[in-house]
mmCIF file of C-alpha atoms in Angstrom:
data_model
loop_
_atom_site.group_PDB
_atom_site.id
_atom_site.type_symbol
_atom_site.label_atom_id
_atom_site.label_comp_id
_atom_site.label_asym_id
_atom_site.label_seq_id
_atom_site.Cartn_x
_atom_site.Cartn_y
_atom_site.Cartn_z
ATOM 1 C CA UNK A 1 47.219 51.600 -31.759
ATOM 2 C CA UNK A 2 49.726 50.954 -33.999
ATOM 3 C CA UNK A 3 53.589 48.969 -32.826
ATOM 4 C CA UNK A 4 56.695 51.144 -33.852
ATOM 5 C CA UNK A 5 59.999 50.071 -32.818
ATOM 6 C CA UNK A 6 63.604 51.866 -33.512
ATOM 7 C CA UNK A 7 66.879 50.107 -33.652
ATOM 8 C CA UNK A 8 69.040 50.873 -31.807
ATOM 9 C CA UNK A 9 67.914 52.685 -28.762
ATOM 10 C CA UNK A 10 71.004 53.589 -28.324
ATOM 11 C CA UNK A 11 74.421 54.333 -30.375
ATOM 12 C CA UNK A 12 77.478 56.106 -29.785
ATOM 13 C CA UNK A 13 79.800 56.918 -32.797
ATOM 14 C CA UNK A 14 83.202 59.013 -33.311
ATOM 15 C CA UNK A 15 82.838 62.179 -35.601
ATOM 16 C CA UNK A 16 82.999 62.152 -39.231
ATOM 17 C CA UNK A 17 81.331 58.585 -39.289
ATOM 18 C CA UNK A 18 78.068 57.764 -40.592
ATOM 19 C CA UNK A 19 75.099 56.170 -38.253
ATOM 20 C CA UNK A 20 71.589 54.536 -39.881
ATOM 21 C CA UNK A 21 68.590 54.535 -37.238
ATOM 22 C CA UNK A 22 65.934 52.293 -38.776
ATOM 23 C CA UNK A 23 62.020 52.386 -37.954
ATOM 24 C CA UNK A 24 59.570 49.656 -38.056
ATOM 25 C CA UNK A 25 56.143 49.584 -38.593
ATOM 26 C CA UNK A 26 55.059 46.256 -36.634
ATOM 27 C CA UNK A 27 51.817 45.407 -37.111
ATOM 28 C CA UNK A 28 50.594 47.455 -39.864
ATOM 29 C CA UNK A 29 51.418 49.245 -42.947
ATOM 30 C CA UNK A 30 52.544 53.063 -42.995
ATOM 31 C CA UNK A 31 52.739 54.784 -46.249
ATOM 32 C CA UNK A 32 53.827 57.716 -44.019
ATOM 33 C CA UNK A 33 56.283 58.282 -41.292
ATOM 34 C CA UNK A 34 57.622 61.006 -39.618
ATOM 35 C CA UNK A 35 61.465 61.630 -38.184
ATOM 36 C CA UNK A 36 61.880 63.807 -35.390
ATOM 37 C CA UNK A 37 64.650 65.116 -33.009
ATOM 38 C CA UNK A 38 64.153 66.063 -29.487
ATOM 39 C CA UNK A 39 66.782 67.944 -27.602
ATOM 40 C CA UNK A 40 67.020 68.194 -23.688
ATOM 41 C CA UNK A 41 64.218 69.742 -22.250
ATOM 42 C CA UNK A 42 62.929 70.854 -25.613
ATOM 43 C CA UNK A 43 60.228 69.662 -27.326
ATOM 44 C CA UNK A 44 59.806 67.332 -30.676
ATOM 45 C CA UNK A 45 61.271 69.177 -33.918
ATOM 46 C CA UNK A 46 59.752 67.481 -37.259
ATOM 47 C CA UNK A 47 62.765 66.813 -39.203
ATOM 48 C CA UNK A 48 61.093 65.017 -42.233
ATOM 49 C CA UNK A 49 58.024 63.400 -43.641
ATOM 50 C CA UNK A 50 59.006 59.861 -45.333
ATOM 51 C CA UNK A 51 56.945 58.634 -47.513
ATOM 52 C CA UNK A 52 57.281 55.594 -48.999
ATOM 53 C CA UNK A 53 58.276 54.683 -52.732
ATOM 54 C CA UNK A 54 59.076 58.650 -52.885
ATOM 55 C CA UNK A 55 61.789 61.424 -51.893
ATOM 56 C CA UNK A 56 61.402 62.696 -48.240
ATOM 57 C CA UNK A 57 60.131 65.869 -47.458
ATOM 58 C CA UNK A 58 62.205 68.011 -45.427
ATOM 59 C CA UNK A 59 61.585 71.023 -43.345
ATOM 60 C CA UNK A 60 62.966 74.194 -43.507
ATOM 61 C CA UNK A 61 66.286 74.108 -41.822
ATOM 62 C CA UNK A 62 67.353 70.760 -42.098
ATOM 63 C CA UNK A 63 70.215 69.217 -44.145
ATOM 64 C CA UNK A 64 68.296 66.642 -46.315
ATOM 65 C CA UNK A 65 72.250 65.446 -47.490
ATOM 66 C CA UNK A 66 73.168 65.573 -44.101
ATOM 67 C CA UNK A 67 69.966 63.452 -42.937
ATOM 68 C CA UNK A 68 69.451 60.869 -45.424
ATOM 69 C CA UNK A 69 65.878 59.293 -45.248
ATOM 70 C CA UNK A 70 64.532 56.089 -46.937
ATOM 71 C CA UNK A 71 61.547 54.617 -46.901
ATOM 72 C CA UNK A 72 61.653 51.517 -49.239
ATOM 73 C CA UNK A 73 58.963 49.674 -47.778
ATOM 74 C CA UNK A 74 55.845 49.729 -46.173
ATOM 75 C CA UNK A 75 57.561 48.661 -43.023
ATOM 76 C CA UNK A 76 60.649 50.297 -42.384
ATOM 77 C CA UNK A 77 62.146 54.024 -42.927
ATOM 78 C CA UNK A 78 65.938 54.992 -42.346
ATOM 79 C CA UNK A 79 67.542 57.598 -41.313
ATOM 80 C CA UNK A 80 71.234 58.306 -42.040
ATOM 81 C CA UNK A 81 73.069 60.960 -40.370
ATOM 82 C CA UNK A 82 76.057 61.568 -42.359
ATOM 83 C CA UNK A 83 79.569 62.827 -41.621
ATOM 84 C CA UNK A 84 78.052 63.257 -37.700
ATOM 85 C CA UNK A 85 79.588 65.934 -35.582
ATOM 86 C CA UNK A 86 78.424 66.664 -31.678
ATOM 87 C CA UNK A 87 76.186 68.603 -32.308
ATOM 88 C CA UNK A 88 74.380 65.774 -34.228
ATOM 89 C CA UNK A 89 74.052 64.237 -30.516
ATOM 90 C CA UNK A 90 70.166 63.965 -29.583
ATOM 91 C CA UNK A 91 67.075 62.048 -29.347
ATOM 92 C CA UNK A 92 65.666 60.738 -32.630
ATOM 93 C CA UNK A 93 61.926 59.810 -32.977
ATOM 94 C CA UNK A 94 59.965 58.159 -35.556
ATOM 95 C CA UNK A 95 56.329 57.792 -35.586
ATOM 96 C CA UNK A 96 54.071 56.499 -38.110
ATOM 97 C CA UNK A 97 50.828 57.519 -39.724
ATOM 98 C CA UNK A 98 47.732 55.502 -39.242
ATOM 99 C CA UNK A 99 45.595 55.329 -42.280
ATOM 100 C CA UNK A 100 43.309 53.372 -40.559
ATOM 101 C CA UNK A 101 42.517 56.725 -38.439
ATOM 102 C CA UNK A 102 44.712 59.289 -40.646
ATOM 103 C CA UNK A 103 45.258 62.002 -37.900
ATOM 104 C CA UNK A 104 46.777 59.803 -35.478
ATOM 105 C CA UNK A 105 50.274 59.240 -35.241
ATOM 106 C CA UNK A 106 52.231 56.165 -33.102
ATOM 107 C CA UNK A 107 55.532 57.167 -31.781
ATOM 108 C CA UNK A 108 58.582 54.773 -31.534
ATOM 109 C CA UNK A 109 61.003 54.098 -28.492
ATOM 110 C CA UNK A 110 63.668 56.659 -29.422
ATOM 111 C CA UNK A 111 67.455 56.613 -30.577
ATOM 112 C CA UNK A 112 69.798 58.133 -28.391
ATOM 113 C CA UNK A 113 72.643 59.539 -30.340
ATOM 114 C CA UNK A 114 75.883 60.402 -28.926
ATOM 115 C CA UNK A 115 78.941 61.947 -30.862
ATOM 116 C CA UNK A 116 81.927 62.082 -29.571
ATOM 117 C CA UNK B 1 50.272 78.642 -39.366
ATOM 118 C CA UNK B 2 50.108 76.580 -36.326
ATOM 119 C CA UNK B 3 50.837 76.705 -32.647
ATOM 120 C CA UNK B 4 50.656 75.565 -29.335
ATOM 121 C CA UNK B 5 51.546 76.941 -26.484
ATOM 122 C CA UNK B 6 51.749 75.402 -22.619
ATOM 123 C CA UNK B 7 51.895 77.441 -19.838
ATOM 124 C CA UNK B 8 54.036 76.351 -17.064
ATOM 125 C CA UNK B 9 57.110 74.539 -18.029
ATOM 126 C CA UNK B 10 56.810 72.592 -14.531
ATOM 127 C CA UNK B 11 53.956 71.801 -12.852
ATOM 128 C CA UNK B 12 54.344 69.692 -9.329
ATOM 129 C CA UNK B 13 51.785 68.557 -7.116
ATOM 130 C CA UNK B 14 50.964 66.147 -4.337
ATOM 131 C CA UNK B 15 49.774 62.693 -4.674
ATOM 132 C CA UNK B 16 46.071 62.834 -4.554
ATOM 133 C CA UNK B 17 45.934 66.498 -5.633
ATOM 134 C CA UNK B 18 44.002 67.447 -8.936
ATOM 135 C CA UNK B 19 46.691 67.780 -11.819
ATOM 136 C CA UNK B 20 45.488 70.700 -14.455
ATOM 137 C CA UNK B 21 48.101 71.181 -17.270
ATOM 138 C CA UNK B 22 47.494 73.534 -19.321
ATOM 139 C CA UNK B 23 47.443 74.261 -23.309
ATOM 140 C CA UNK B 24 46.283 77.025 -25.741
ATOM 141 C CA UNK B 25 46.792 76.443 -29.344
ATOM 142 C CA UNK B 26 46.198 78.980 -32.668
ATOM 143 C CA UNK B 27 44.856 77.338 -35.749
ATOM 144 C CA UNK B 28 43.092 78.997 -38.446
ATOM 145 C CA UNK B 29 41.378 75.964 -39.299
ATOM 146 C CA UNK B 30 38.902 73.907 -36.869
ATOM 147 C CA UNK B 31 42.322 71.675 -35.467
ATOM 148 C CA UNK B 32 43.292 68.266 -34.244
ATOM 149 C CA UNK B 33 44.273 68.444 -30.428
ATOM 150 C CA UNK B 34 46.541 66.037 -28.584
ATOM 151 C CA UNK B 35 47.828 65.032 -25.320
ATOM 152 C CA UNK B 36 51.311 62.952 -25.600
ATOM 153 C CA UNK B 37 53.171 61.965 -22.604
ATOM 154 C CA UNK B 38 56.688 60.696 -22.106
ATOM 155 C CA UNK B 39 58.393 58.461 -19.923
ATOM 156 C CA UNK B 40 62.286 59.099 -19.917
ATOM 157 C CA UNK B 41 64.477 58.158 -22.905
ATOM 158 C CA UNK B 42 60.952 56.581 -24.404
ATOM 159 C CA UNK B 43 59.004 57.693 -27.030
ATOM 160 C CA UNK B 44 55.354 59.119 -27.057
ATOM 161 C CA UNK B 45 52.302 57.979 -25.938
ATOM 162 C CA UNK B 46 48.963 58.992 -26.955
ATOM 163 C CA UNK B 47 46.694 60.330 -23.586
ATOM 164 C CA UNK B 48 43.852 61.633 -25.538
ATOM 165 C CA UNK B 49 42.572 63.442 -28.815
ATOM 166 C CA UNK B 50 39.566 65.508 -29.917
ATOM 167 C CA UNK B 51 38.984 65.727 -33.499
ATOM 168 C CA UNK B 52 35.580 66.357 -33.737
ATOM 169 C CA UNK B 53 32.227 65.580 -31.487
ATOM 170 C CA UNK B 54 32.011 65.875 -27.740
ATOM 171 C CA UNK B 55 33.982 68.586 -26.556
ATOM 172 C CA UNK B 56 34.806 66.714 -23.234
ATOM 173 C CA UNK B 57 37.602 63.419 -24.262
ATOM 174 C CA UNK B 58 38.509 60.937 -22.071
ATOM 175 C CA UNK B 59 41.931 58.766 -22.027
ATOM 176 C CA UNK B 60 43.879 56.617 -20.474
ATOM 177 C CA UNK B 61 44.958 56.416 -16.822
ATOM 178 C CA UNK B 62 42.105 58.624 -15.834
ATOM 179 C CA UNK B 63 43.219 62.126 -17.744
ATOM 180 C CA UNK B 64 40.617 63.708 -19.551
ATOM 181 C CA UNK B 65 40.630 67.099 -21.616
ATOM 182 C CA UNK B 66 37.499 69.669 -22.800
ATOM 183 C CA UNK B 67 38.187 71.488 -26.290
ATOM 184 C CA UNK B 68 36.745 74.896 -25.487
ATOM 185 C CA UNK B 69 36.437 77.236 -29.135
ATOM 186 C CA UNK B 70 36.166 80.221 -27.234
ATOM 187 C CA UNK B 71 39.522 79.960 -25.296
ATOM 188 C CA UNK B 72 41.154 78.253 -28.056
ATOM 189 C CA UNK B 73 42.088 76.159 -24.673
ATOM 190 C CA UNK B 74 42.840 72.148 -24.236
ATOM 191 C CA UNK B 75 43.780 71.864 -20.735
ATOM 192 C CA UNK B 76 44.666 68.536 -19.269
ATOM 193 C CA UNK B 77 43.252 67.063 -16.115
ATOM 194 C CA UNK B 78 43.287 64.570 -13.230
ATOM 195 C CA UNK B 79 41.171 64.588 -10.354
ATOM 196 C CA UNK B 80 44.212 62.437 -8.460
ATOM 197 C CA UNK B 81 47.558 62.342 -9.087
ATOM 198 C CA UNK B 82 49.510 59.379 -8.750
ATOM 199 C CA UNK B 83 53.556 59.085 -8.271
ATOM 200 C CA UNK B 84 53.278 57.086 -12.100
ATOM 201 C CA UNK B 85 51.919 60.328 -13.518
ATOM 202 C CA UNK B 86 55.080 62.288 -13.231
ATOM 203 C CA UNK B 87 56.322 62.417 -16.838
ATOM 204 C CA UNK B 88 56.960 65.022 -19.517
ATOM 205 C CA UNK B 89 53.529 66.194 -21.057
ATOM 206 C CA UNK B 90 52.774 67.292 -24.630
ATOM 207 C CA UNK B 91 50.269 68.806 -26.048
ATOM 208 C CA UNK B 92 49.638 69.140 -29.851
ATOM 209 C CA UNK B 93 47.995 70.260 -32.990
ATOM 210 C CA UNK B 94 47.732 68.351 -36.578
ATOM 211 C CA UNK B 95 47.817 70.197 -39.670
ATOM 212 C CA UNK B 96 43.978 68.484 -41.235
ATOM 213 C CA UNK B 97 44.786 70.339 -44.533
ATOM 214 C CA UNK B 98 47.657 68.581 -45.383
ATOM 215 C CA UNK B 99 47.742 64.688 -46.283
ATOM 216 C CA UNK B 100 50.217 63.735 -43.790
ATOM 217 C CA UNK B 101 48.661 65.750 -40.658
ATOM 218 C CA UNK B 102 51.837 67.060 -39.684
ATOM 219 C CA UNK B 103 51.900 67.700 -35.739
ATOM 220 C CA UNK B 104 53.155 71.007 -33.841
ATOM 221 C CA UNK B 105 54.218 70.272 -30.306
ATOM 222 C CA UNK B 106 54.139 72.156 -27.477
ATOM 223 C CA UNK B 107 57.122 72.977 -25.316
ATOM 224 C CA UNK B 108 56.088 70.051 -23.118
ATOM 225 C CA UNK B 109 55.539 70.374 -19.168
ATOM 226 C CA UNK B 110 56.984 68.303 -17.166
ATOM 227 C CA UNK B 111 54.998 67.029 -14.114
ATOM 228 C CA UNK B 112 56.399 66.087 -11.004
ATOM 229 C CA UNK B 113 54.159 63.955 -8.126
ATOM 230 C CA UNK B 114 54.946 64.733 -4.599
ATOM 231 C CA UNK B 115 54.737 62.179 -1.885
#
């Protein structure tokens, strides 16, 4: 399967400041990838679809100027959260599409975001 | 719309013991069914799919899974759990009418292994 990785695993900012999690596609490349949060003991909630060269596409509920998603390349998708409060504190997940076997998807390590 | 749904948000069992987990999903279309499982603070990791074919899947570290139409069911098993096996579980759906197969998750279960 396909090689995600997520930098940084792990990130603590103070509120109000911005924080860019960045997603890699290793050995392959995704025209699609997917941004999710995770909060304790709860399950994955699909922020976003990224696709690349485009606009993201958000789902309903989420704050696409508040969650700022690029995907300039083939290999690598950001995601910005902006002006981050506590409540912004959770586990982000990427995971890429595999168009070599479309209805698979390949899940990075995780960013653990903490606001303080 | 889709949806999954797992019964049991906790399932424990003894080492050696059969591990059933179990997972009911709604899909108006024939779906995409997945087993994820998750180490803590990691990401996902594929266990198993059925798209189409053989009803019975196979996957890694010995788990296996039968799609059955008629119970809208895709229940997870192990004939012999191991104390590496406890982990959060997920089971999901994809979206096949969409481009991007979009997956709906499951509330997860986690598993615990008893010595």
């Amino acid at each position: 399967g396909a090689v995600v990785s997520q930098h940084p695993s792990r990130v603590i900012c103070k509120s109000g400041t911005s924080v860019k999690i960045e997603c890699r596609s290793l050995d392959f490349q995704a025209t699609t990838m997917f941004w999710y949060r995770q909060f304790p003991k709860k399950s994955l909630m699909l922020m976003a679809t990224s696709n690349e060269g485009s606009k993201a596409t958000y789902e309903q509920g989420v704050e696409k100027d508040k969650f700022l998603i690029n995907h300039a390349s083939l290999t690598l998708s950001t995601l910005t959260v902006t002006s981050a409060h506590p409540e912004d504190s959770s586990f982000y997940i990427c995971s890429v599409n595999d168009h070599r076997s479309s209805y698979e998807q390949y899940f990075g390590p995780g960013t653990r975001l903490t606001v303080t | 719309a889709q949806s999954v749904t797992q019964l049991g948000s906790h399932v424990s069992v003894s080492e050696g013991a059969l591990v059933l987990l179990r997972c009911n999903y709604s899909s108006s279309v024939p779906p995409y069914l997945f087993w994820y499982v998750q180490y803590p603070n990691q990401g996902l990791q594929l266990l198993l799919k059925y798209t189409t074919g053989a009803t019975l899947v196979k996957g890694i570290n010995g788990f296996e899974a039968e799609f059955k139409k008629s119970e809208t069911s895709f229940h997870l098993t192990k004939p012999s759990a191991h104390m590496s096996d406890a982990a959060e579980y997920f089971c999901a759906v994809s979206d096949i009418r969409g481009s991007n197969y979009k997956l709906t998750f499951g509330k997860g279960t986690l598993l615990t292994v008893n010595p």
